[in-house]
XYZ file of C-alpha atoms in Angstrom:
315
model
C 34.969 -17.244 -17.079
C 35.386 -20.115 -14.599
C 34.419 -20.211 -10.913
C 36.685 -21.511 -8.107
C 36.065 -25.145 -7.162
C 33.509 -25.500 -4.397
C 32.200 -21.944 -4.705
C 28.542 -21.194 -5.382
C 27.867 -19.811 -8.827
C 25.811 -16.603 -8.470
C 22.317 -16.629 -9.859
C 21.837 -14.681 -13.098
C 20.338 -11.212 -12.876
C 16.595 -10.907 -12.999
C 16.675 -8.620 -16.009
C 13.452 -6.995 -17.154
C 10.236 -7.563 -15.185
C 7.934 -10.320 -16.385
C 4.861 -9.358 -18.382
C 1.565 -11.025 -19.204
C 0.288 -11.514 -22.744
C 2.233 -11.996 -25.959
C 3.772 -8.520 -25.970
C 4.961 -6.215 -23.198
C 3.183 -2.901 -22.532
C 4.200 -0.045 -24.821
C 5.861 1.980 -22.047
C 9.538 1.255 -21.224
C 9.957 -0.871 -18.052
C 12.230 1.624 -16.262
C 12.171 5.202 -14.943
C 12.417 7.982 -17.497
C 12.070 11.665 -16.624
C 11.942 12.703 -12.989
C 9.985 15.693 -11.653
C 12.087 18.854 -11.466
C 12.803 20.845 -8.329
C 12.610 23.925 -10.549
C 8.830 23.392 -10.760
C 8.556 24.418 -7.100
C 7.099 21.180 -5.669
C 9.723 19.731 -3.322
C 7.558 16.760 -2.300
C 7.226 15.692 -5.944
C 10.871 16.318 -6.808
C 12.220 14.344 -3.833
C 9.723 11.481 -4.169
C 11.697 8.383 -5.303
C 10.706 6.044 -8.115
C 10.395 3.123 -5.676
C 10.155 2.472 -1.926
C 11.034 -0.960 -0.525
C 10.426 -2.041 3.072
C 9.670 -5.061 5.237
C 10.045 -6.658 8.652
C 9.664 -9.855 10.658
C 7.812 -9.783 13.973
C 7.685 -13.282 15.428
C 5.253 -15.275 13.271
C 4.500 -12.275 11.013
C 6.599 -11.393 7.964
C 6.067 -8.322 5.795
C 7.309 -7.371 2.348
C 6.300 -3.999 0.914
C 6.974 -2.071 -2.280
C 5.596 1.081 -3.886
C 6.535 1.684 -7.526
C 5.855 4.610 -9.848
C 3.534 3.556 -12.665
C 4.600 3.274 -16.301
C 2.399 6.181 -17.390
C 3.805 8.446 -14.675
C 7.343 7.474 -15.709
C 6.541 8.395 -19.286
C 5.000 11.750 -18.355
C 7.598 12.711 -15.738
C 5.020 12.715 -12.934
C 5.981 11.663 -9.413
C 4.653 8.566 -7.673
C 1.298 9.477 -6.077
C 1.059 6.311 -3.948
C 2.475 6.167 -0.422
C 2.942 3.347 2.085
C 3.916 2.677 5.701
C 5.317 -0.308 7.592
C 5.692 0.427 11.304
C 4.615 -0.553 14.830
C 2.332 1.301 17.210
C 1.394 0.908 20.857
C 3.271 -0.091 24.027
C 4.661 -3.653 24.365
C 1.498 -5.074 25.967
C -0.699 -3.620 23.184
C 1.687 -3.620 20.251
C 0.416 -3.832 16.669
C 1.907 -3.798 13.212
C 0.546 -0.875 11.213
C 0.562 -1.356 7.442
C -0.810 1.452 5.285
C -1.291 2.179 1.590
C -2.531 5.487 0.165
C -3.386 6.199 -3.471
C -3.313 9.859 -4.463
C -6.155 10.673 -6.868
C -4.670 11.183 -10.329
C -6.581 14.370 -11.141
C -5.625 16.119 -7.875
C -2.593 18.374 -8.307
C -1.112 17.697 -4.845
C -2.399 14.176 -4.259
C 1.173 12.918 -3.753
C 1.393 15.247 -0.743
C -2.037 14.150 0.472
C -1.172 10.442 0.358
C 2.211 10.960 2.040
C 1.143 13.293 4.826
C -2.302 11.907 5.679
C -1.049 8.312 5.946
C 1.588 9.372 8.464
C -0.624 11.766 10.348
C -3.374 9.143 10.696
C -0.828 6.592 11.945
C 0.277 9.086 14.599
C -3.303 9.519 15.829
C -3.854 5.741 15.870
C -0.718 5.335 17.970
C -2.181 7.698 20.555
C -5.205 5.392 20.937
C -3.318 2.113 20.448
C -4.263 0.638 23.828
C -7.971 1.313 23.222
C -7.741 -0.145 19.716
C -5.967 -3.245 21.023
C -8.615 -3.736 23.703
C -11.421 -3.358 21.140
C -9.715 -5.917 18.900
C -9.480 -8.415 21.760
C -13.155 -7.842 22.559
C -14.243 -8.046 18.904
C -15.930 -4.657 19.311
C -16.404 -3.460 15.711
C -18.417 -0.402 16.779
C -15.648 0.850 19.059
C -13.052 0.209 16.368
C -15.139 2.274 13.948
C -15.352 5.145 16.409
C -11.596 5.094 17.022
C -10.910 4.944 13.273
C -13.095 7.968 12.597
C -11.438 9.882 15.425
C -7.989 9.225 13.936
C -8.930 9.964 10.309
C -10.853 13.134 11.229
C -8.065 14.317 13.532
C -5.446 13.875 10.817
C -7.571 15.681 8.227
C -8.395 18.574 10.550
C -4.805 19.152 11.652
C -3.326 18.870 8.185
C -5.948 21.112 6.601
C -4.832 23.952 8.914
C -1.239 23.454 7.780
C -2.154 23.340 4.081
C -4.368 26.433 4.343
C -1.603 28.346 6.141
C 0.936 27.399 3.463
C -1.437 28.388 0.660
C -2.038 31.760 2.307
C 1.710 32.283 2.707
C 2.221 31.526 -0.999
C -0.777 33.723 -1.919
C -2.598 30.777 -3.457
C -6.168 29.578 -3.079
C -6.726 26.384 -1.080
C -8.956 23.444 -2.014
C -9.330 20.133 -0.181
C -9.749 18.403 -3.520
C -6.190 19.265 -4.559
C -4.896 16.780 -1.952
C -7.370 13.944 -2.547
C -6.179 10.456 -1.595
C -7.508 7.086 -0.541
C -6.106 5.445 2.588
C -6.247 1.889 3.947
C -4.601 0.789 7.188
C -4.252 -2.788 8.443
C -3.628 -3.255 12.174
C -2.247 -6.623 13.287
C -1.498 -7.450 16.950
C 2.007 -8.887 17.353
C 0.703 -11.179 20.135
C 0.377 -14.596 18.408
C -2.603 -15.505 20.621
C -4.724 -12.788 18.980
C -5.960 -13.794 15.521
C -8.282 -10.822 14.924
C -7.184 -8.004 12.627
C -8.854 -4.764 11.606
C -8.821 -2.911 8.289
C -9.501 0.820 8.406
C -10.118 2.661 5.188
C -11.524 5.302 2.891
C -11.827 4.864 -0.879
C -10.929 2.200 -3.424
C -8.279 -0.489 -3.072
C -7.982 -2.520 0.096
C -7.256 -6.047 1.211
C -7.140 -9.360 -0.660
C -6.162 -12.680 0.865
C -4.303 -15.584 -0.697
C -5.548 -18.810 0.832
C -4.839 -22.274 -0.531
C -3.581 -20.688 -3.773
C -6.828 -18.760 -4.307
C -7.192 -14.974 -4.328
C -10.240 -13.974 -2.309
C -12.003 -10.625 -2.225
C -15.419 -9.373 -1.225
C -16.653 -9.418 2.345
C -15.062 -10.807 5.496
C -16.559 -14.262 4.996
C -14.725 -14.565 1.681
C -11.398 -13.679 3.220
C -10.883 -10.338 1.488
C -12.049 -6.768 1.935
C -11.832 -4.870 -1.334
C -13.518 -1.499 -1.770
C -14.304 -0.101 -5.239
C -15.830 3.236 -4.218
C -14.316 6.597 -5.147
C -14.425 8.249 -1.719
C -11.251 10.128 -0.773
C -9.652 12.135 2.005
C -9.578 14.889 3.071
C -13.110 15.901 2.096
C -15.012 13.451 -0.107
C -15.990 10.825 2.433
C -18.683 10.298 5.024
C -17.010 7.884 7.426
C -13.920 5.735 7.726
C -14.760 2.033 7.608
C -13.463 -0.409 10.220
C -13.786 -4.087 9.303
C -12.883 -6.812 11.756
C -11.771 -10.220 10.474
C -9.809 -13.286 11.555
C -6.881 -15.049 9.902
C -5.309 -18.499 10.056
C -1.663 -19.622 9.901
C -0.640 -19.943 6.271
C -2.734 -17.003 5.038
C -1.094 -14.320 2.934
C -2.729 -10.881 3.142
C -2.191 -8.317 0.393
C -2.896 -4.677 1.194
C -2.707 -2.759 -2.044
C -3.695 0.208 -4.149
C -5.781 -0.405 -7.257
C -2.615 -0.489 -9.367
C -2.195 -4.076 -8.168
C -5.665 -5.077 -6.947
C -7.253 -4.310 -10.326
C -5.107 -6.628 -12.478
C -5.310 -9.298 -9.777
C -9.077 -9.315 -9.516
C -10.335 -8.141 -12.913
C -9.318 -9.349 -16.366
C -5.796 -10.735 -16.206
C -5.739 -14.295 -14.826
C -2.133 -14.755 -15.979
C -1.076 -11.893 -13.697
C -2.800 -13.590 -10.766
C -1.137 -16.926 -11.571
C 2.324 -15.343 -11.587
C 1.890 -13.750 -8.173
C 0.220 -16.842 -6.731
C 3.238 -18.924 -7.718
C 5.587 -16.309 -6.252
C 3.826 -15.742 -2.935
C 2.290 -19.122 -2.197
C 5.351 -21.317 -2.810
C 6.090 -22.031 0.835
C 9.039 -19.631 0.820
C 8.818 -15.939 1.599
C 10.600 -13.917 -1.104
C 13.648 -11.811 -0.397
C 13.212 -8.054 -0.490
C 14.705 -7.726 -3.967
C 12.689 -10.660 -5.335
C 9.483 -9.161 -3.937
C 10.154 -5.865 -5.704
C 10.792 -7.690 -8.992
C 7.541 -9.658 -8.562
C 5.498 -6.540 -7.813
C 6.829 -5.012 -11.028
C 5.214 -7.739 -13.175
C 3.633 -5.845 -16.057
C 0.176 -6.129 -17.613
C -1.104 -4.248 -20.647
C -3.366 -1.274 -19.749
C -2.497 -1.448 -16.038
C 0.035 1.394 -15.904
C -0.902 3.197 -12.662
C 1.328 3.481 -9.592
C 1.457 0.148 -7.796
C 1.775 -0.367 -4.036
C 1.675 -3.806 -2.414
C 2.220 -4.825 1.200
C 2.146 -8.588 1.775
C 1.799 -10.126 5.233
C 2.643 -13.809 5.652
C 0.847 -15.318 8.653
C 3.143 -17.974 10.097
C 2.516 -20.569 12.782
C 3.177 -19.182 16.290
């Protein structure tokens, strides 16, 4: 087939996702069985294989994807991860809100827990957005912690009433543990003069930064905030953490569940090199390219994978 003179030849299709190592993982790289509505769980049955989102707010650019893991595809289990990309607060106190939630694999309704609690917590944070914005400007970590705990506890309390009522209506017993999920929320002021950000969270996963082609995790001084504890909402946690940190133009922040933070930071340097090349090239990927990059496969890392990348541009 020939192309008209002067026309741009389309790029070839991406094909299968890349993989690390000599051989791909044993699971097929595409969706298989889907959960059935006949099983009685509408949230699971209507939960799509992948969610793709993003935005540009001035000097801030976001790409976000949540993908059902290979093992869940194989077993016909729904995606237990959830994510959010939205804005909260009035114009003078506006912030990007980026959230990732990882439903605990052993909890029967963790997909509902991750979906509902992430959204409910965002709603409570929006109600206190002006106070959060003021605390960020003042660098008041204690006040940010108090506001985080108010939002997380409010979301848990309200949703527990709803879940208990539904269980009673269905003549079922209720247990908090059935809805167990982690939750991490990154709040970023859209005002370019404010360089402070805050990470709110419960449980494992969290934030990693890509700076000068190096992935950084650990404490704030290292540029990343990655938690490896097993605390979870709605019941198995003592307090929501609020961690204040500062960024610089050129930084790339990755908010992710352990489906992506584990292969990045543990035993697969090839995986880290692939994503470094993709996300630190000087060009922000298109939405479809970002999804393809997030789907890069690594043997033994077959959990759901959720990644929200924030590129910090120059104001």
